[in-house]
PDB file of C-alpha atoms in Angstrom:
ATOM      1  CA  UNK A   1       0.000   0.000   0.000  1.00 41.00           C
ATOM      2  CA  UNK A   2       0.896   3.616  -0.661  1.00 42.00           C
ATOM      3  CA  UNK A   3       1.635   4.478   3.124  1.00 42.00           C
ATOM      4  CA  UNK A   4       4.414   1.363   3.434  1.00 41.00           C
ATOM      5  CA  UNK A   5       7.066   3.676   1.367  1.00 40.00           C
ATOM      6  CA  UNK A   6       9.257   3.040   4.589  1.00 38.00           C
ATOM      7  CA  UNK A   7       9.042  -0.292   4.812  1.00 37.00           C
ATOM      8  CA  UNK A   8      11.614  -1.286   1.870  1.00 36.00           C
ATOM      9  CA  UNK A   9      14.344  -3.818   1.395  1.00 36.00           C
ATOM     10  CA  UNK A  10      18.232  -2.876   0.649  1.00 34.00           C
ATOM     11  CA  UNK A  11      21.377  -2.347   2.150  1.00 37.00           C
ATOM     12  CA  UNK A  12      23.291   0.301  -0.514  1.00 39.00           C
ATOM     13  CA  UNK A  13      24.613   3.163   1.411  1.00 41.00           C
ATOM     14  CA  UNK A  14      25.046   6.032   0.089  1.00 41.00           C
ATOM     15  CA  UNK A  15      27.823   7.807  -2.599  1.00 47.00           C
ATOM     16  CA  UNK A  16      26.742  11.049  -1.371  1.00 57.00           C
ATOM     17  CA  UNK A  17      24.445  13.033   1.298  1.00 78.00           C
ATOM     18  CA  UNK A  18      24.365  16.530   0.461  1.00 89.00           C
ATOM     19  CA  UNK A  19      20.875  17.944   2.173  1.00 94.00           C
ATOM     20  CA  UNK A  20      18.819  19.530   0.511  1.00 95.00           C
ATOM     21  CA  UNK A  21      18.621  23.469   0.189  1.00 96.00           C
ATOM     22  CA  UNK A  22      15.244  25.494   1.791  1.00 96.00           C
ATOM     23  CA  UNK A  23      13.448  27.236  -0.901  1.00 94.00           C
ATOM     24  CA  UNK A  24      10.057  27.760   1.287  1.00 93.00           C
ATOM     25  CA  UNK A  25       9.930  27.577   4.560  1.00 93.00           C
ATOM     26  CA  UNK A  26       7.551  25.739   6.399  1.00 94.00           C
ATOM     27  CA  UNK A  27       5.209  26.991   8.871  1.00 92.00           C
ATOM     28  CA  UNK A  28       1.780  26.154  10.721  1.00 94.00           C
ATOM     29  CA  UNK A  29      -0.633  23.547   8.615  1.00 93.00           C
ATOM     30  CA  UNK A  30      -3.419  21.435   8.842  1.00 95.00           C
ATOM     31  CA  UNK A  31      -4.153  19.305   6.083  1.00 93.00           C
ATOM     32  CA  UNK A  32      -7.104  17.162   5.626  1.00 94.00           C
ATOM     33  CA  UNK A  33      -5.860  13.745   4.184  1.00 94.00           C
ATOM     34  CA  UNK A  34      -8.126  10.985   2.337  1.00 93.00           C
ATOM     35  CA  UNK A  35      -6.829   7.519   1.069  1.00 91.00           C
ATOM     36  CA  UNK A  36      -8.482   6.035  -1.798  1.00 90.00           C
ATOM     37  CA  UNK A  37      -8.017   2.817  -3.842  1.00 89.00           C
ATOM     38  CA  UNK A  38      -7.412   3.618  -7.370  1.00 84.00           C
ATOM     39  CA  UNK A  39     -10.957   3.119  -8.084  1.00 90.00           C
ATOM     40  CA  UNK A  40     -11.889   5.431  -5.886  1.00 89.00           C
ATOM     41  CA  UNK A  41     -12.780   3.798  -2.560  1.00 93.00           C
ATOM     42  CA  UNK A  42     -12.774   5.052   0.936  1.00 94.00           C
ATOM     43  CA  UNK A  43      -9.678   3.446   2.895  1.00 94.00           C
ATOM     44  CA  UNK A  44      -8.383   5.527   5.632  1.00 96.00           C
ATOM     45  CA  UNK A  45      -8.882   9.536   6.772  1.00 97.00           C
ATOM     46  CA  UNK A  46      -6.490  11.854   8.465  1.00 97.00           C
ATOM     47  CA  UNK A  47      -4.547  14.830   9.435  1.00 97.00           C
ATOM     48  CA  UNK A  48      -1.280  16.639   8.221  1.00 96.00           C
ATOM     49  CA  UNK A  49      -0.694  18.356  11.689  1.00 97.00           C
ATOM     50  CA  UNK A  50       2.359  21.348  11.095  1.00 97.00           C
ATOM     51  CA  UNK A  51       3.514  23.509  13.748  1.00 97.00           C
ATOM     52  CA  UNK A  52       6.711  25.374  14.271  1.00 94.00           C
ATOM     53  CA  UNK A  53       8.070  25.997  17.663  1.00 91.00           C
ATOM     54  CA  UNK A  54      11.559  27.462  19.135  1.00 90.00           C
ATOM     55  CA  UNK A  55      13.528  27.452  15.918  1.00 93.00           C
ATOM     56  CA  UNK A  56      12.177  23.399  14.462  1.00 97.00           C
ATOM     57  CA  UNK A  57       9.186  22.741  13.473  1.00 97.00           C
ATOM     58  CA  UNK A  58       6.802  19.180  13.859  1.00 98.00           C
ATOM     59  CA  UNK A  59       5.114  17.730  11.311  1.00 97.00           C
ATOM     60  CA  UNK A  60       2.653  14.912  12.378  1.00 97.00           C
ATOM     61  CA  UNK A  61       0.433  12.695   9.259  1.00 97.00           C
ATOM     62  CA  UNK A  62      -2.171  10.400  10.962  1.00 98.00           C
ATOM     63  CA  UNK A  63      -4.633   8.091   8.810  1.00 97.00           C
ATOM     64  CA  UNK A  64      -7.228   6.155  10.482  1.00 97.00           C
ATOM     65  CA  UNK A  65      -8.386   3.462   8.235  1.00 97.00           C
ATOM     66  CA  UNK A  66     -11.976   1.957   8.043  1.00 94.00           C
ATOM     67  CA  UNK A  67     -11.263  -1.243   9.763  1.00 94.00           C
ATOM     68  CA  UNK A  68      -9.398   0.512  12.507  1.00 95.00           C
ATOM     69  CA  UNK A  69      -6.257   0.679  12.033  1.00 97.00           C
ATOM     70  CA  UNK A  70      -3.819   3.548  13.013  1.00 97.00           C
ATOM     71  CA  UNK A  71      -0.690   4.797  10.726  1.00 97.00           C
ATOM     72  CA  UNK A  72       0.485   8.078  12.838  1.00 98.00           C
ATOM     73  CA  UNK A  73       4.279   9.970  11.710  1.00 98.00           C
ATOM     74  CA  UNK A  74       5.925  12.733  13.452  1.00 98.00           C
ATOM     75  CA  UNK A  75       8.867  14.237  12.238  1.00 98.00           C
ATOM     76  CA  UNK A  76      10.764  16.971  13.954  1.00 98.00           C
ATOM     77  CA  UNK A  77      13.186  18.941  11.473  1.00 98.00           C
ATOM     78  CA  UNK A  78      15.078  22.362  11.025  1.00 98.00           C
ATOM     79  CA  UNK A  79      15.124  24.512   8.296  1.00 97.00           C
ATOM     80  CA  UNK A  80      18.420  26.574   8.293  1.00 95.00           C
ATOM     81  CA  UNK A  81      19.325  27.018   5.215  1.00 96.00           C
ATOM     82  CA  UNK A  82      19.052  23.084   4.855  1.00 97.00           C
ATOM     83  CA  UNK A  83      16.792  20.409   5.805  1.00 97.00           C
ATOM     84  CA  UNK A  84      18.046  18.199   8.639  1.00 97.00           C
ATOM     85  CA  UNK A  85      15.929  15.788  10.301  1.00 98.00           C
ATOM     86  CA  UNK A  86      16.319  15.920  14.000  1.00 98.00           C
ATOM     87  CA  UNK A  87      13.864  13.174  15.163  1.00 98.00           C
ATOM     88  CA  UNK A  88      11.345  10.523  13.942  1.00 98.00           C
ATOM     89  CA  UNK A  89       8.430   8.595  15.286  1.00 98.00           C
ATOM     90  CA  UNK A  90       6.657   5.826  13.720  1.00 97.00           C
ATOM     91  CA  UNK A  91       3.337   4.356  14.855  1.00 97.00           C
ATOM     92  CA  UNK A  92       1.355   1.892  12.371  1.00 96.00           C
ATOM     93  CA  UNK A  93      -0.927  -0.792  14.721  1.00 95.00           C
ATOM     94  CA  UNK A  94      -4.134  -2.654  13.442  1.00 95.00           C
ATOM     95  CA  UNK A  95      -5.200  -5.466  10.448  1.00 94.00           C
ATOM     96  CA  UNK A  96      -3.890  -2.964   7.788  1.00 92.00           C
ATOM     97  CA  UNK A  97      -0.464  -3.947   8.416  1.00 91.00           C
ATOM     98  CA  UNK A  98       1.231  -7.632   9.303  1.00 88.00           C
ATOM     99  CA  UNK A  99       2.579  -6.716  12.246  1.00 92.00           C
ATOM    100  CA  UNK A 100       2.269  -3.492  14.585  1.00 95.00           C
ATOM    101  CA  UNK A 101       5.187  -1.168  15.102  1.00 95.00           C
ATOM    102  CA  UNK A 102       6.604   1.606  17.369  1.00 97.00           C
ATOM    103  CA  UNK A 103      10.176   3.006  16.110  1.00 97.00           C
ATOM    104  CA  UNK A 104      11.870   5.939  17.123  1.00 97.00           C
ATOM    105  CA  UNK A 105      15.212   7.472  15.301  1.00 97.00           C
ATOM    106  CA  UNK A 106      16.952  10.516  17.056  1.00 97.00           C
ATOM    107  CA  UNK A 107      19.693  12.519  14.537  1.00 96.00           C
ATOM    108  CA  UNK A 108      22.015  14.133  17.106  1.00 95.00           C
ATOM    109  CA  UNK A 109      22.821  10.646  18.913  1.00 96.00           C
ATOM    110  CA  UNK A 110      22.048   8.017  15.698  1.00 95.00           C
ATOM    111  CA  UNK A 111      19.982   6.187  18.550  1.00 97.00           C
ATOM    112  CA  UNK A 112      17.368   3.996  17.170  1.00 97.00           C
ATOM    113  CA  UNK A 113      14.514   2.019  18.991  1.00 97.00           C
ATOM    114  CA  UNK A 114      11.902  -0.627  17.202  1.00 97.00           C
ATOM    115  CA  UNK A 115       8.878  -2.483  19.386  1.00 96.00           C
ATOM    116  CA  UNK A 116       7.075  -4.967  16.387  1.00 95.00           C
ATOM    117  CA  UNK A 117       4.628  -7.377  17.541  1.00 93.00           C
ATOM    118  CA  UNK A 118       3.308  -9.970  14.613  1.00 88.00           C
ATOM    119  CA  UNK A 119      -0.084 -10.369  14.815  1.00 79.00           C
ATOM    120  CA  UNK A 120      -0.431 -13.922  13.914  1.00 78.00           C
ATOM    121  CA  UNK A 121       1.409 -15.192  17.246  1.00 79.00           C
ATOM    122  CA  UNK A 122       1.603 -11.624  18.930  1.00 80.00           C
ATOM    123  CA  UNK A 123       5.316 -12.361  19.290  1.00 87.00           C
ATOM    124  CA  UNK A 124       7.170  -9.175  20.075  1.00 92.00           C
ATOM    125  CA  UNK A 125      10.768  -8.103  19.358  1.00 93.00           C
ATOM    126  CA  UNK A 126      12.414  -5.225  20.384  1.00 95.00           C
ATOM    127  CA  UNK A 127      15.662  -3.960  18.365  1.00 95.00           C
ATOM    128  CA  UNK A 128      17.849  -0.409  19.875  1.00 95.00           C
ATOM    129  CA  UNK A 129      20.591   0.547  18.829  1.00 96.00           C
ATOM    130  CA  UNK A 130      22.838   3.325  16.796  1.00 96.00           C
ATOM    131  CA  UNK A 131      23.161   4.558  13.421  1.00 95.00           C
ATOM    132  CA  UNK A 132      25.583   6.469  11.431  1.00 94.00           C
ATOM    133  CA  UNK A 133      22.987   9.099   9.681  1.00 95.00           C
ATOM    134  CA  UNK A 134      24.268  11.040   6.550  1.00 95.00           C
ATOM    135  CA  UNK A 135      22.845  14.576   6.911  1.00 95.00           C
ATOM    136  CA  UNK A 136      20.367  13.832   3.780  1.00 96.00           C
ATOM    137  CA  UNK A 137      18.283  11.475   5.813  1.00 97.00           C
ATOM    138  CA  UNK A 138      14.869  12.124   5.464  1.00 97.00           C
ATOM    139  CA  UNK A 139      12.384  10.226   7.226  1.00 96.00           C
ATOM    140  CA  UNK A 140       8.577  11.556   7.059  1.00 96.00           C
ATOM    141  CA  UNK A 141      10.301  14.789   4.932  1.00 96.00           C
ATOM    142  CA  UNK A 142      10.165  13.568   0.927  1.00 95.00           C
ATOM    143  CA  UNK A 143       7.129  15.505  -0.182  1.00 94.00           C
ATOM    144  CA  UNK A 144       8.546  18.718   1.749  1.00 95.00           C
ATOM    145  CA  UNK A 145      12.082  17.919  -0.279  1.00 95.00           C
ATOM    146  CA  UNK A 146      10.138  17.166  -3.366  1.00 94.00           C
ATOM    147  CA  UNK A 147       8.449  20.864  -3.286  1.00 94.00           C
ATOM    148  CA  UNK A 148      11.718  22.509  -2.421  1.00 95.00           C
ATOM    149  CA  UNK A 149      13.336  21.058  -5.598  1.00 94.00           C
ATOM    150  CA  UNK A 150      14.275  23.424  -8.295  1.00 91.00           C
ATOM    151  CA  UNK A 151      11.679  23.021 -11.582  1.00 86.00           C
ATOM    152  CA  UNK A 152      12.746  19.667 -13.571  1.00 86.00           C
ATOM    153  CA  UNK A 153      15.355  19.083 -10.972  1.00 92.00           C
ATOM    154  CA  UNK A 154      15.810  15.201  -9.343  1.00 93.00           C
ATOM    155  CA  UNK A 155      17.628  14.212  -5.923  1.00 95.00           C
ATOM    156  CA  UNK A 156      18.788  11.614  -4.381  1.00 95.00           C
ATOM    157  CA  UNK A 157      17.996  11.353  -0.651  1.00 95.00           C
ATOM    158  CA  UNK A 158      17.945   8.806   2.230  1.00 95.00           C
ATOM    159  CA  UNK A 159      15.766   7.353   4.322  1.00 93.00           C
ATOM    160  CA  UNK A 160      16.330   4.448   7.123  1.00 93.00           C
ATOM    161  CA  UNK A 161      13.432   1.651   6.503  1.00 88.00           C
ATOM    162  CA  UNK A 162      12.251  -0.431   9.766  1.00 88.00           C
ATOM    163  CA  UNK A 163      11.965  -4.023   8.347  1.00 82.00           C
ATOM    164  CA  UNK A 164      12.107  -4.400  11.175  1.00 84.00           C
ATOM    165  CA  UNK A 165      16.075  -3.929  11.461  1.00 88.00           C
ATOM    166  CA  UNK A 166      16.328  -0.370  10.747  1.00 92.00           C
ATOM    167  CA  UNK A 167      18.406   0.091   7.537  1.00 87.00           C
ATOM    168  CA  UNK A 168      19.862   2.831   5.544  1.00 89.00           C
ATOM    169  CA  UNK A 169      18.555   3.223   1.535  1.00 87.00           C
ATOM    170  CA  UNK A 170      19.238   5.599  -0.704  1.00 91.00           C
ATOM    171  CA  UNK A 171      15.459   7.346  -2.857  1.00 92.00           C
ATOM    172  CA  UNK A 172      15.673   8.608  -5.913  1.00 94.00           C
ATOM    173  CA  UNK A 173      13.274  11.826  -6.779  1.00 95.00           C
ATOM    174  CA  UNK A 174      13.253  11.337 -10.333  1.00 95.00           C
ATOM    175  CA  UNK A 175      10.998  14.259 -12.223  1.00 94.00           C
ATOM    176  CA  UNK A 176       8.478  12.436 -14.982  1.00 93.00           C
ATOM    177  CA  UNK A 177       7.250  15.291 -16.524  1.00 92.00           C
ATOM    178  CA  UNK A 178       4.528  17.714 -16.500  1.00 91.00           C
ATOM    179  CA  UNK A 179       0.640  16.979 -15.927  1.00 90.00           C
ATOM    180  CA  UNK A 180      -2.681  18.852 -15.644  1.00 91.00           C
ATOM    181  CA  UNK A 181      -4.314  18.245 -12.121  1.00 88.00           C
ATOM    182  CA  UNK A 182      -7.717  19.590 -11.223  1.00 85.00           C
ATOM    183  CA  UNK A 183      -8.068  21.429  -7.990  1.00 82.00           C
ATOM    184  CA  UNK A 184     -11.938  21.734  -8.102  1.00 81.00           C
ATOM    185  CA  UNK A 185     -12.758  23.203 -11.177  1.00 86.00           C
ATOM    186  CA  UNK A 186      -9.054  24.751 -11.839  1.00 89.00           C
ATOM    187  CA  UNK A 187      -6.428  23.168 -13.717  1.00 91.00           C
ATOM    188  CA  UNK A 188      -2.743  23.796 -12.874  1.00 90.00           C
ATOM    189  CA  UNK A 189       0.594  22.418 -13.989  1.00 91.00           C
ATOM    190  CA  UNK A 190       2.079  19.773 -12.032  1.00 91.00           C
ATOM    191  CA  UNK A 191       5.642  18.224 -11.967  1.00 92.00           C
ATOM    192  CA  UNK A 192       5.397  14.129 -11.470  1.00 93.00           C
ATOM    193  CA  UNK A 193       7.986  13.325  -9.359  1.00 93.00           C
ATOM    194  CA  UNK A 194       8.691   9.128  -9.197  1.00 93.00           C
ATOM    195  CA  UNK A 195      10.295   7.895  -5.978  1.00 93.00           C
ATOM    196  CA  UNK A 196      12.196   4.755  -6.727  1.00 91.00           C
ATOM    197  CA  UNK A 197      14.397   3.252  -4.211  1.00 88.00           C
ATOM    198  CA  UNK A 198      18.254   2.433  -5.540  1.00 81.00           C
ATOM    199  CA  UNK A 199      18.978  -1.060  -5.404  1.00 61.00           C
ATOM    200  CA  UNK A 200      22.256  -2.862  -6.651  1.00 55.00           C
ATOM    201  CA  UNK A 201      22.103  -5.578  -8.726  1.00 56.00           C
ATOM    202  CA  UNK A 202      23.170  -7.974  -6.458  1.00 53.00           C
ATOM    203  CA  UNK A 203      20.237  -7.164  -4.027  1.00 52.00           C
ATOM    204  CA  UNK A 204      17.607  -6.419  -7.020  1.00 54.00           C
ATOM    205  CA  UNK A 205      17.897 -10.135  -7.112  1.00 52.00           C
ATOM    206  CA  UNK A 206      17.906 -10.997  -3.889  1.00 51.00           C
ATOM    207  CA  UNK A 207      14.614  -8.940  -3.373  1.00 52.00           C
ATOM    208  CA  UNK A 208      12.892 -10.368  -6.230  1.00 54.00           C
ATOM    209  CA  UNK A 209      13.334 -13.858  -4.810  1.00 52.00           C
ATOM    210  CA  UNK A 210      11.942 -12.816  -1.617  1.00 50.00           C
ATOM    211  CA  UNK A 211       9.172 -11.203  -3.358  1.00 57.00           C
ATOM    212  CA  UNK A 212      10.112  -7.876  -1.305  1.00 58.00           C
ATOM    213  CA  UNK A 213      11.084  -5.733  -4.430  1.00 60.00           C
ATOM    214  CA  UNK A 214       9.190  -2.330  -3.458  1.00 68.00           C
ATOM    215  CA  UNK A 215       7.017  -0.371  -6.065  1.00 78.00           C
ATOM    216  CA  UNK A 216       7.810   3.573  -6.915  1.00 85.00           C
ATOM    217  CA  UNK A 217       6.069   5.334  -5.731  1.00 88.00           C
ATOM    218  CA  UNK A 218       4.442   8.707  -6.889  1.00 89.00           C
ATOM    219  CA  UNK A 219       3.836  12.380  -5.782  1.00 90.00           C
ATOM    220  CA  UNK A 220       2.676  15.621  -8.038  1.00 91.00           C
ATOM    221  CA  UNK A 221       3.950  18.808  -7.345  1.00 91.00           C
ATOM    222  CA  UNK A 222       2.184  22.310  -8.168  1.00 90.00           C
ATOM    223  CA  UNK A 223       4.946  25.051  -8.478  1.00 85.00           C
ATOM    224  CA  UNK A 224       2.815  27.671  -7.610  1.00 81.00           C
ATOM    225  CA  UNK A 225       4.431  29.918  -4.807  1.00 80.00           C
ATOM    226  CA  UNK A 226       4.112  28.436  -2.237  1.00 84.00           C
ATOM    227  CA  UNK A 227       4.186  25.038  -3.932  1.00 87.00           C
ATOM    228  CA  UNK A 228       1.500  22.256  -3.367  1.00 87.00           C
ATOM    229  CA  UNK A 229       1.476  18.550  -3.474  1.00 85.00           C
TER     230      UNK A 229
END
């Protein structure tokens, strides 16, 4: 599913982590979010909760799926000059997912803490420990990078996937083109922007024989100042 961009399979670290430059800087939001299958029904609701407070600002998503399950983000980042994550929360619990998860990831330390309990057996496993974190990782922060990109501009970012063993990947924001997009009755101009995890060769393979290789995945961008997604 769409929300599950974290939870990817690869070990390639990275040739380079430059962070990405501030072209907008974000303030106070509150979004109101809606999931849909492709042909058009209802999955989950939420929030895209923004505030900014003593210099860093929070950015919480939360959906809340029909059958009662909970996917809830928070990611704490600054904005001088560059983006740099500072801290990450991840909360995804109910039948939508195979197994419920609590992980935490704190920049300044590289600290790291996963609770996962499968819900088949309701085993639980609990995984802490430290990371080496280029300064381009970030975790709940690709659609902010994506609208902060310069017009037909691509990137290549990081982001550590909980699977559950936390593990560094390299994401490629590759622009696809233009398309129109209807806001209501308007049309406006919208870069497509295709996030594709890097994978090797090597581990292309051994992802395909697991049957874990992940999907791109796919975000619009109206470059309108401010810029929408």
């Amino acid at each position: 599913m769409p929300l599950c961009l974290l939870v990817l399979v690869t070990w390639l670290r990275p040739a380079s982590a430059t962070p990405v430059s501030v072209r907008f800087i974000e303030g106070v939001t509150h979004g109101f979010l809606v999931l849909r299958t492709v042909d058009g029904g209802l999955i989950a609701s939420g929030d895209l909760l923004q505030v900014s407070r003593h210099g860093q600002v929070e950015s919480r998503m939360v959906f809340r799926f029909k059958d009662g399950s909970v996917f809830d983000e928070t990611v704490v980042f600054t904005q001088q000059r560059v983006f740099v994550m500072q801290s990450y929360r991840l909360s995804q619990r109910g039948p939508a997912f195979t197994e419920d998860t609590e992980a935490s990831l704190e920049r300044a330390s590289g600290k790291y803490r996963v609770n996962t309990k499968a819900r088949k057996d309701e085993r639980e496993k609990i995984l802490d420990g430290t990371l080496d974190l280029p300064p381009d990782v970030y975790n709940g922060m690709v659609i902010t990078v994506a609208k902060n990109l310069p017009k037909g501009a691509g990137e290549t970012v990081h982001i550590v996937a909980f699977t559950p063993t936390p593990r560094l990947i390299q994401l490629e924001l590759i622009p696809a083109g233009e398309r129109k997009v209807l806001t209501g009755e308007l049309t406006k101009t919208a870069t497509h922007y295709v996030l594709r995890p890097k994978l090797g060769t090597r581990l292309k393979l051994f992802a395909t024989l697991l049957g874990r290789v992940p999907p791109d995945s796919h975000v619009w961008i109206v470059g309108d100042e401010p810029p929408a997604f």
